[in-house]
Amino acid sequence: MLTVLVGLTGCDQTPYLVTKADKEWDAAVDANNGAQAVLYLSNASIEHGDKIATMALTATKSQVKALPAYERFEVLQARLLMKLDGLKTIDGRTFYAGCVNHGWVYSTSVLRRQKVVVGGTKTSAVIYYKMPPNAPPLRSQWFLEDRQWKCDITRIDGDPDAHWLEEARVEGKSVDDYMIAQLEELNGDQLSSSIWEPVAPAKKK
């Protein structure tokens, strides 16, 4: 994979260090090493994972269905992860680590795309991926947190629901039915309708 460093002047090591972190993230994902991979996720990413985990535990069917499509899938995915791994509870780190362990996360290394790193500041940078003609643009945003460069996966270009709407349309399914079909592929079997129900319902006062 060819990496182009943009803005590498003087003592500015940002592009080099971001590239190094990105390669280490890719290596952890390729090895299905969730514990290592989550070390490269930003605080904002973990906070988002915590939100998804909390909803997996307590959100009702109507609450889940009211979510944007991409978050709806994440909540259902977290519930499937709990089922497969026999988890009683879950948090953001456990969610993302489990997804990597099961091979549900893909690195950019397998696509062998050219990466262009733009060093914005000493604490933030963007990696742009050179895509094939007519393919949508792709980039990742990195931030220096606790002396480690980390990727913020909450910063998504464009409409994150567009993928789900288009894929469901192509398959001739509703978005929810398409999501369940994708989850059943991960599960290797049909899923019960209980996937829509909270794992640990909130106690009534």
PDB file of C-alpha atoms in Angstrom:
ATOM      1  CA  MET A   1       0.000   0.000   0.000  1.00  0.00           C
ATOM      2  CA  LEU A   2       1.360   3.396  -0.986  1.00  0.00           C
ATOM      3  CA  THR A   3       1.076   6.177   1.565  1.00  0.00           C
ATOM      4  CA  VAL A   4       1.571   9.806   0.563  1.00  0.00           C
ATOM      5  CA  LEU A   5       2.520  12.178   3.381  1.00  0.00           C
ATOM      6  CA  VAL A   6       1.217  15.697   2.888  1.00  0.00           C
ATOM      7  CA  GLY A   7       2.402  18.546   5.104  1.00  0.00           C
ATOM      8  CA  LEU A   8       5.460  16.784   6.526  1.00  0.00           C
ATOM      9  CA  THR A   9       7.727  19.756   7.152  1.00  0.00           C
ATOM     10  CA  GLY A  10      10.443  20.443   9.688  1.00  0.00           C
ATOM     11  CA  CYS A  11       9.845  18.502  12.878  1.00  0.00           C
ATOM     12  CA  ASP A  12       6.181  17.804  12.163  1.00  0.00           C
ATOM     13  CA  GLN A  13       5.882  14.042  12.591  1.00  0.00           C
ATOM     14  CA  THR A  14       2.073  14.011  12.513  1.00  0.00           C
ATOM     15  CA  PRO A  15       1.606  12.292   9.118  1.00  0.00           C
ATOM     16  CA  TYR A  16       4.211   9.647   9.934  1.00  0.00           C
ATOM     17  CA  LEU A  17       2.760   8.904  13.378  1.00  0.00           C
ATOM     18  CA  VAL A  18      -0.814   8.822  12.089  1.00  0.00           C
ATOM     19  CA  THR A  19       0.201   6.425   9.336  1.00  0.00           C
ATOM     20  CA  LYS A  20       1.931   4.227  11.906  1.00  0.00           C
ATOM     21  CA  ALA A  21      -1.193   4.153  14.098  1.00  0.00           C
ATOM     22  CA  ASP A  22      -3.383   3.384  11.086  1.00  0.00           C
ATOM     23  CA  LYS A  23      -1.166   0.439  10.114  1.00  0.00           C
ATOM     24  CA  GLU A  24      -1.233  -0.867  13.689  1.00  0.00           C
ATOM     25  CA  TRP A  25      -5.043  -0.580  13.724  1.00  0.00           C
ATOM     26  CA  ASP A  26      -5.189  -2.482  10.417  1.00  0.00           C
ATOM     27  CA  ALA A  27      -2.884  -5.192  11.796  1.00  0.00           C
ATOM     28  CA  ALA A  28      -5.047  -5.637  14.905  1.00  0.00           C
ATOM     29  CA  VAL A  29      -8.237  -5.847  12.840  1.00  0.00           C
ATOM     30  CA  ASP A  30      -6.700  -8.276  10.350  1.00  0.00           C
ATOM     31  CA  ALA A  31      -5.632 -10.477  13.284  1.00  0.00           C
ATOM     32  CA  ASN A  32      -9.124 -10.290  14.862  1.00  0.00           C
ATOM     33  CA  ASN A  33      -7.452  -8.855  17.966  1.00  0.00           C
ATOM     34  CA  GLY A  34     -10.218  -6.762  19.499  1.00  0.00           C
ATOM     35  CA  ALA A  35      -8.339  -5.919  22.689  1.00  0.00           C
ATOM     36  CA  GLN A  36      -5.543  -4.361  20.641  1.00  0.00           C
ATOM     37  CA  ALA A  37      -7.813  -2.691  18.089  1.00  0.00           C
ATOM     38  CA  VAL A  38      -9.835  -0.707  20.637  1.00  0.00           C
ATOM     39  CA  LEU A  39      -6.624   1.005  21.761  1.00  0.00           C
ATOM     40  CA  TYR A  40      -6.833   2.952  18.485  1.00  0.00           C
ATOM     41  CA  LEU A  41     -10.422   4.158  18.910  1.00  0.00           C
ATOM     42  CA  SER A  42     -10.998   7.726  20.065  1.00  0.00           C
ATOM     43  CA  ASN A  43     -12.796   8.690  23.256  1.00  0.00           C
ATOM     44  CA  ALA A  44     -15.752   9.846  21.149  1.00  0.00           C
ATOM     45  CA  SER A  45     -15.868   6.427  19.473  1.00  0.00           C
ATOM     46  CA  ILE A  46     -15.922   4.636  22.826  1.00  0.00           C
ATOM     47  CA  GLU A  47     -18.628   6.997  24.104  1.00  0.00           C
ATOM     48  CA  HIS A  48     -20.723   6.168  21.047  1.00  0.00           C
ATOM     49  CA  GLY A  49     -20.136   2.477  21.719  1.00  0.00           C
ATOM     50  CA  ASP A  50     -21.261   2.984  25.323  1.00  0.00           C
ATOM     51  CA  LYS A  51     -24.481   4.555  24.044  1.00  0.00           C
ATOM     52  CA  ILE A  52     -25.104   1.602  21.723  1.00  0.00           C
ATOM     53  CA  ALA A  53     -24.327  -0.867  24.523  1.00  0.00           C
ATOM     54  CA  THR A  54     -26.729   0.842  26.931  1.00  0.00           C
ATOM     55  CA  MET A  55     -29.490   0.736  24.322  1.00  0.00           C
ATOM     56  CA  ALA A  56     -28.752  -2.926  23.634  1.00  0.00           C
ATOM     57  CA  LEU A  57     -29.376  -3.599  27.294  1.00  0.00           C
ATOM     58  CA  THR A  58     -32.421  -1.427  27.928  1.00  0.00           C
ATOM     59  CA  ALA A  59     -34.053  -0.044  24.749  1.00  0.00           C
ATOM     60  CA  THR A  60     -37.512  -1.307  23.869  1.00  0.00           C
ATOM     61  CA  LYS A  61     -38.490  -2.419  20.375  1.00  0.00           C
ATOM     62  CA  SER A  62     -40.138   0.909  19.623  1.00  0.00           C
ATOM     63  CA  GLN A  63     -37.084   2.810  20.867  1.00  0.00           C
ATOM     64  CA  VAL A  64     -34.747   0.767  18.685  1.00  0.00           C
ATOM     65  CA  LYS A  65     -36.929   1.182  15.613  1.00  0.00           C
ATOM     66  CA  ALA A  66     -36.939   4.959  16.152  1.00  0.00           C
ATOM     67  CA  LEU A  67     -33.136   5.093  15.784  1.00  0.00           C
ATOM     68  CA  PRO A  68     -31.333   5.996  12.551  1.00  0.00           C
ATOM     69  CA  ALA A  69     -30.731   2.844  10.523  1.00  0.00           C
ATOM     70  CA  TYR A  70     -27.008   2.600  11.216  1.00  0.00           C
ATOM     71  CA  GLU A  71     -27.515   2.881  14.991  1.00  0.00           C
ATOM     72  CA  ARG A  72     -30.426   0.455  14.844  1.00  0.00           C
ATOM     73  CA  PHE A  73     -28.126  -2.129  13.279  1.00  0.00           C
ATOM     74  CA  GLU A  74     -25.421  -1.492  15.870  1.00  0.00           C
ATOM     75  CA  VAL A  75     -27.862  -2.073  18.743  1.00  0.00           C
ATOM     76  CA  LEU A  76     -29.053  -5.347  17.207  1.00  0.00           C
ATOM     77  CA  GLN A  77     -25.446  -6.310  16.494  1.00  0.00           C
ATOM     78  CA  ALA A  78     -24.526  -5.687  20.133  1.00  0.00           C
ATOM     79  CA  ARG A  79     -27.383  -7.958  21.224  1.00  0.00           C
ATOM     80  CA  LEU A  80     -26.201 -10.673  18.842  1.00  0.00           C
ATOM     81  CA  LEU A  81     -22.672 -10.307  20.200  1.00  0.00           C
ATOM     82  CA  MET A  82     -23.947 -10.765  23.745  1.00  0.00           C
ATOM     83  CA  LYS A  83     -25.792 -13.918  22.660  1.00  0.00           C
ATOM     84  CA  LEU A  84     -22.801 -15.422  20.858  1.00  0.00           C
ATOM     85  CA  ASP A  85     -20.298 -14.592  23.597  1.00  0.00           C
ATOM     86  CA  GLY A  86     -22.614 -15.349  26.532  1.00  0.00           C
ATOM     87  CA  LEU A  87     -22.272 -11.837  27.940  1.00  0.00           C
ATOM     88  CA  LYS A  88     -24.443 -10.653  30.818  1.00  0.00           C
ATOM     89  CA  THR A  89     -23.592  -7.007  30.201  1.00  0.00           C
ATOM     90  CA  ILE A  90     -21.687  -4.932  27.654  1.00  0.00           C
ATOM     91  CA  ASP A  91     -20.002  -1.560  27.211  1.00  0.00           C
ATOM     92  CA  GLY A  92     -18.502   0.316  24.283  1.00  0.00           C
ATOM     93  CA  ARG A  93     -15.066  -1.263  24.456  1.00  0.00           C
ATOM     94  CA  THR A  94     -16.501  -4.764  24.780  1.00  0.00           C
ATOM     95  CA  PHE A  95     -18.814  -4.104  21.824  1.00  0.00           C
ATOM     96  CA  TYR A  96     -16.097  -2.919  19.458  1.00  0.00           C
ATOM     97  CA  ALA A  97     -13.586  -5.525  20.635  1.00  0.00           C
ATOM     98  CA  GLY A  98     -16.147  -8.275  20.108  1.00  0.00           C
ATOM     99  CA  CYS A  99     -16.961  -7.062  16.599  1.00  0.00           C
ATOM    100  CA  VAL A 100     -13.257  -7.207  15.707  1.00  0.00           C
ATOM    101  CA  ASN A 101     -12.834 -10.633  17.348  1.00  0.00           C
ATOM    102  CA  HIS A 102     -15.677 -12.039  15.242  1.00  0.00           C
ATOM    103  CA  GLY A 103     -14.319 -10.559  12.015  1.00  0.00           C
ATOM    104  CA  TRP A 104     -17.187  -8.102  11.647  1.00  0.00           C
ATOM    105  CA  VAL A 105     -14.813  -5.176  11.131  1.00  0.00           C
ATOM    106  CA  TYR A 106     -12.679  -4.797   8.027  1.00  0.00           C
ATOM    107  CA  SER A 107      -9.393  -2.929   7.753  1.00  0.00           C
ATOM    108  CA  THR A 108      -8.387  -0.809   4.794  1.00  0.00           C
ATOM    109  CA  SER A 109      -5.282  -2.944   4.256  1.00  0.00           C
ATOM    110  CA  VAL A 110      -7.165  -5.710   2.439  1.00  0.00           C
ATOM    111  CA  LEU A 111      -8.297  -3.246  -0.224  1.00  0.00           C
ATOM    112  CA  ARG A 112      -4.734  -2.069  -0.879  1.00  0.00           C
ATOM    113  CA  ARG A 113      -5.826   1.533  -1.355  1.00  0.00           C
ATOM    114  CA  GLN A 114      -3.471   4.445  -1.633  1.00  0.00           C
ATOM    115  CA  LYS A 115      -3.599   6.583   1.495  1.00  0.00           C
ATOM    116  CA  VAL A 116      -2.996  10.306   1.542  1.00  0.00           C
ATOM    117  CA  VAL A 117      -2.348  11.674   5.026  1.00  0.00           C
ATOM    118  CA  VAL A 118      -3.031  15.332   5.652  1.00  0.00           C
ATOM    119  CA  GLY A 119      -1.624  16.690   8.887  1.00  0.00           C
ATOM    120  CA  GLY A 120      -4.065  19.349  10.062  1.00  0.00           C
ATOM    121  CA  THR A 121      -2.547  20.151  13.440  1.00  0.00           C
ATOM    122  CA  LYS A 122      -0.298  18.445  15.942  1.00  0.00           C
ATOM    123  CA  THR A 123      -3.392  16.855  17.501  1.00  0.00           C
ATOM    124  CA  SER A 124      -5.552  16.005  14.485  1.00  0.00           C
ATOM    125  CA  ALA A 125      -5.154  14.593  10.987  1.00  0.00           C
ATOM    126  CA  VAL A 126      -7.180  13.090   8.165  1.00  0.00           C
ATOM    127  CA  ILE A 127      -6.378  10.073   6.027  1.00  0.00           C
ATOM    128  CA  TYR A 128      -7.898  10.158   2.550  1.00  0.00           C
ATOM    129  CA  TYR A 129      -8.164   6.874   0.662  1.00  0.00           C
ATOM    130  CA  LYS A 130      -7.724   6.922  -3.093  1.00  0.00           C
ATOM    131  CA  MET A 131     -10.799   5.153  -4.396  1.00  0.00           C
ATOM    132  CA  PRO A 132     -11.644   3.671  -7.820  1.00  0.00           C
ATOM    133  CA  PRO A 133     -13.399   5.943 -10.340  1.00  0.00           C
ATOM    134  CA  ASN A 134     -17.050   6.695  -9.477  1.00  0.00           C
ATOM    135  CA  ALA A 135     -16.642   5.225  -5.982  1.00  0.00           C
ATOM    136  CA  PRO A 136     -17.725   7.442  -3.066  1.00  0.00           C
ATOM    137  CA  PRO A 137     -14.927   9.237  -1.209  1.00  0.00           C
ATOM    138  CA  LEU A 138     -13.572   7.690   1.953  1.00  0.00           C
ATOM    139  CA  ARG A 139     -11.546   9.189   4.757  1.00  0.00           C
ATOM    140  CA  SER A 140     -10.798   8.636   8.425  1.00  0.00           C
ATOM    141  CA  GLN A 141     -10.171  11.254  11.091  1.00  0.00           C
ATOM    142  CA  TRP A 142      -7.520  10.829  13.747  1.00  0.00           C
ATOM    143  CA  PHE A 143      -6.910  12.645  17.030  1.00  0.00           C
ATOM    144  CA  LEU A 144      -4.043  12.622  19.487  1.00  0.00           C
ATOM    145  CA  GLU A 145      -5.445  11.483  22.846  1.00  0.00           C
ATOM    146  CA  ASP A 146      -3.346  10.374  25.823  1.00  0.00           C
ATOM    147  CA  ARG A 147      -0.212  10.449  23.623  1.00  0.00           C
ATOM    148  CA  GLN A 148      -1.749   7.967  21.177  1.00  0.00           C
ATOM    149  CA  TRP A 149      -3.217   8.654  17.727  1.00  0.00           C
ATOM    150  CA  LYS A 150      -6.766   7.311  17.642  1.00  0.00           C
ATOM    151  CA  CYS A 151      -9.426   7.052  14.954  1.00  0.00           C
ATOM    152  CA  ASP A 152     -12.809   8.702  15.447  1.00  0.00           C
ATOM    153  CA  ILE A 153     -15.270   6.345  13.779  1.00  0.00           C
ATOM    154  CA  THR A 154     -18.216   8.565  14.720  1.00  0.00           C
ATOM    155  CA  ARG A 155     -17.273  11.112  12.038  1.00  0.00           C
ATOM    156  CA  ILE A 156     -18.941   9.710   8.946  1.00  0.00           C
ATOM    157  CA  ASP A 157     -18.991  11.399   5.544  1.00  0.00           C
ATOM    158  CA  GLY A 158     -22.404  11.838   3.958  1.00  0.00           C
ATOM    159  CA  ASP A 159     -25.616  10.195   5.126  1.00  0.00           C
ATOM    160  CA  PRO A 160     -24.768   7.064   7.156  1.00  0.00           C
ATOM    161  CA  ASP A 161     -28.257   5.686   6.501  1.00  0.00           C
ATOM    162  CA  ALA A 162     -27.881   5.894   2.712  1.00  0.00           C
ATOM    163  CA  HIS A 163     -26.046   2.546   2.581  1.00  0.00           C
ATOM    164  CA  TRP A 164     -28.856   0.734   4.372  1.00  0.00           C
ATOM    165  CA  LEU A 165     -31.588   2.322   2.271  1.00  0.00           C
ATOM    166  CA  GLU A 166     -29.848   1.498  -1.013  1.00  0.00           C
ATOM    167  CA  GLU A 167     -28.879  -2.066  -0.073  1.00  0.00           C
ATOM    168  CA  ALA A 168     -32.403  -2.820   1.146  1.00  0.00           C
ATOM    169  CA  ARG A 169     -33.863  -1.382  -2.058  1.00  0.00           C
ATOM    170  CA  VAL A 170     -31.591  -3.550  -4.211  1.00  0.00           C
ATOM    171  CA  GLU A 171     -32.581  -6.662  -2.220  1.00  0.00           C
ATOM    172  CA  GLY A 172     -36.276  -5.759  -2.389  1.00  0.00           C
ATOM    173  CA  LYS A 173     -36.576  -5.769   1.396  1.00  0.00           C
ATOM    174  CA  SER A 174     -37.516  -3.301   4.079  1.00  0.00           C
ATOM    175  CA  VAL A 175     -34.523  -1.848   5.907  1.00  0.00           C
ATOM    176  CA  ASP A 176     -35.357  -3.848   9.038  1.00  0.00           C
ATOM    177  CA  ASP A 177     -35.738  -7.116   7.119  1.00  0.00           C
ATOM    178  CA  TYR A 178     -32.459  -6.481   5.335  1.00  0.00           C
ATOM    179  CA  MET A 179     -30.720  -5.844   8.678  1.00  0.00           C
ATOM    180  CA  ILE A 180     -32.057  -9.068  10.133  1.00  0.00           C
ATOM    181  CA  ALA A 181     -30.845 -10.971   7.057  1.00  0.00           C
ATOM    182  CA  GLN A 182     -27.351  -9.504   7.544  1.00  0.00           C
ATOM    183  CA  LEU A 183     -27.355 -10.408  11.233  1.00  0.00           C
ATOM    184  CA  GLU A 184     -28.521 -13.949  10.474  1.00  0.00           C
ATOM    185  CA  GLU A 185     -25.504 -14.310   8.185  1.00  0.00           C
ATOM    186  CA  LEU A 186     -23.280 -13.331  11.102  1.00  0.00           C
ATOM    187  CA  ASN A 187     -25.181 -15.677  13.407  1.00  0.00           C
ATOM    188  CA  GLY A 188     -25.204 -18.575  10.984  1.00  0.00           C
ATOM    189  CA  ASP A 189     -28.848 -19.251  11.808  1.00  0.00           C
ATOM    190  CA  GLN A 190     -32.234 -17.573  12.036  1.00  0.00           C
ATOM    191  CA  LEU A 191     -32.747 -15.050  14.805  1.00  0.00           C
ATOM    192  CA  SER A 192     -35.644 -14.912  17.212  1.00  0.00           C
ATOM    193  CA  SER A 193     -37.844 -11.826  17.215  1.00  0.00           C
ATOM    194  CA  SER A 194     -36.513 -11.286  20.748  1.00  0.00           C
ATOM    195  CA  ILE A 195     -33.499  -9.568  19.142  1.00  0.00           C
ATOM    196  CA  TRP A 196     -35.699  -6.467  19.121  1.00  0.00           C
ATOM    197  CA  GLU A 197     -36.311  -6.651  22.871  1.00  0.00           C
ATOM    198  CA  PRO A 198     -34.018  -5.306  25.618  1.00  0.00           C
ATOM    199  CA  VAL A 199     -31.509  -7.730  27.104  1.00  0.00           C
ATOM    200  CA  ALA A 200     -31.872  -6.232  30.606  1.00  0.00           C
ATOM    201  CA  PRO A 201     -35.185  -4.333  30.681  1.00  0.00           C
ATOM    202  CA  ALA A 202     -35.269  -1.248  32.873  1.00  0.00           C
ATOM    203  CA  LYS A 203     -36.897  -1.964  36.221  1.00  0.00           C
ATOM    204  CA  LYS A 204     -40.265  -0.380  36.809  1.00  0.00           C
ATOM    205  CA  LYS A 205     -40.337   2.181  39.563  1.00  0.00           C
TER     206      LYS A 205
END
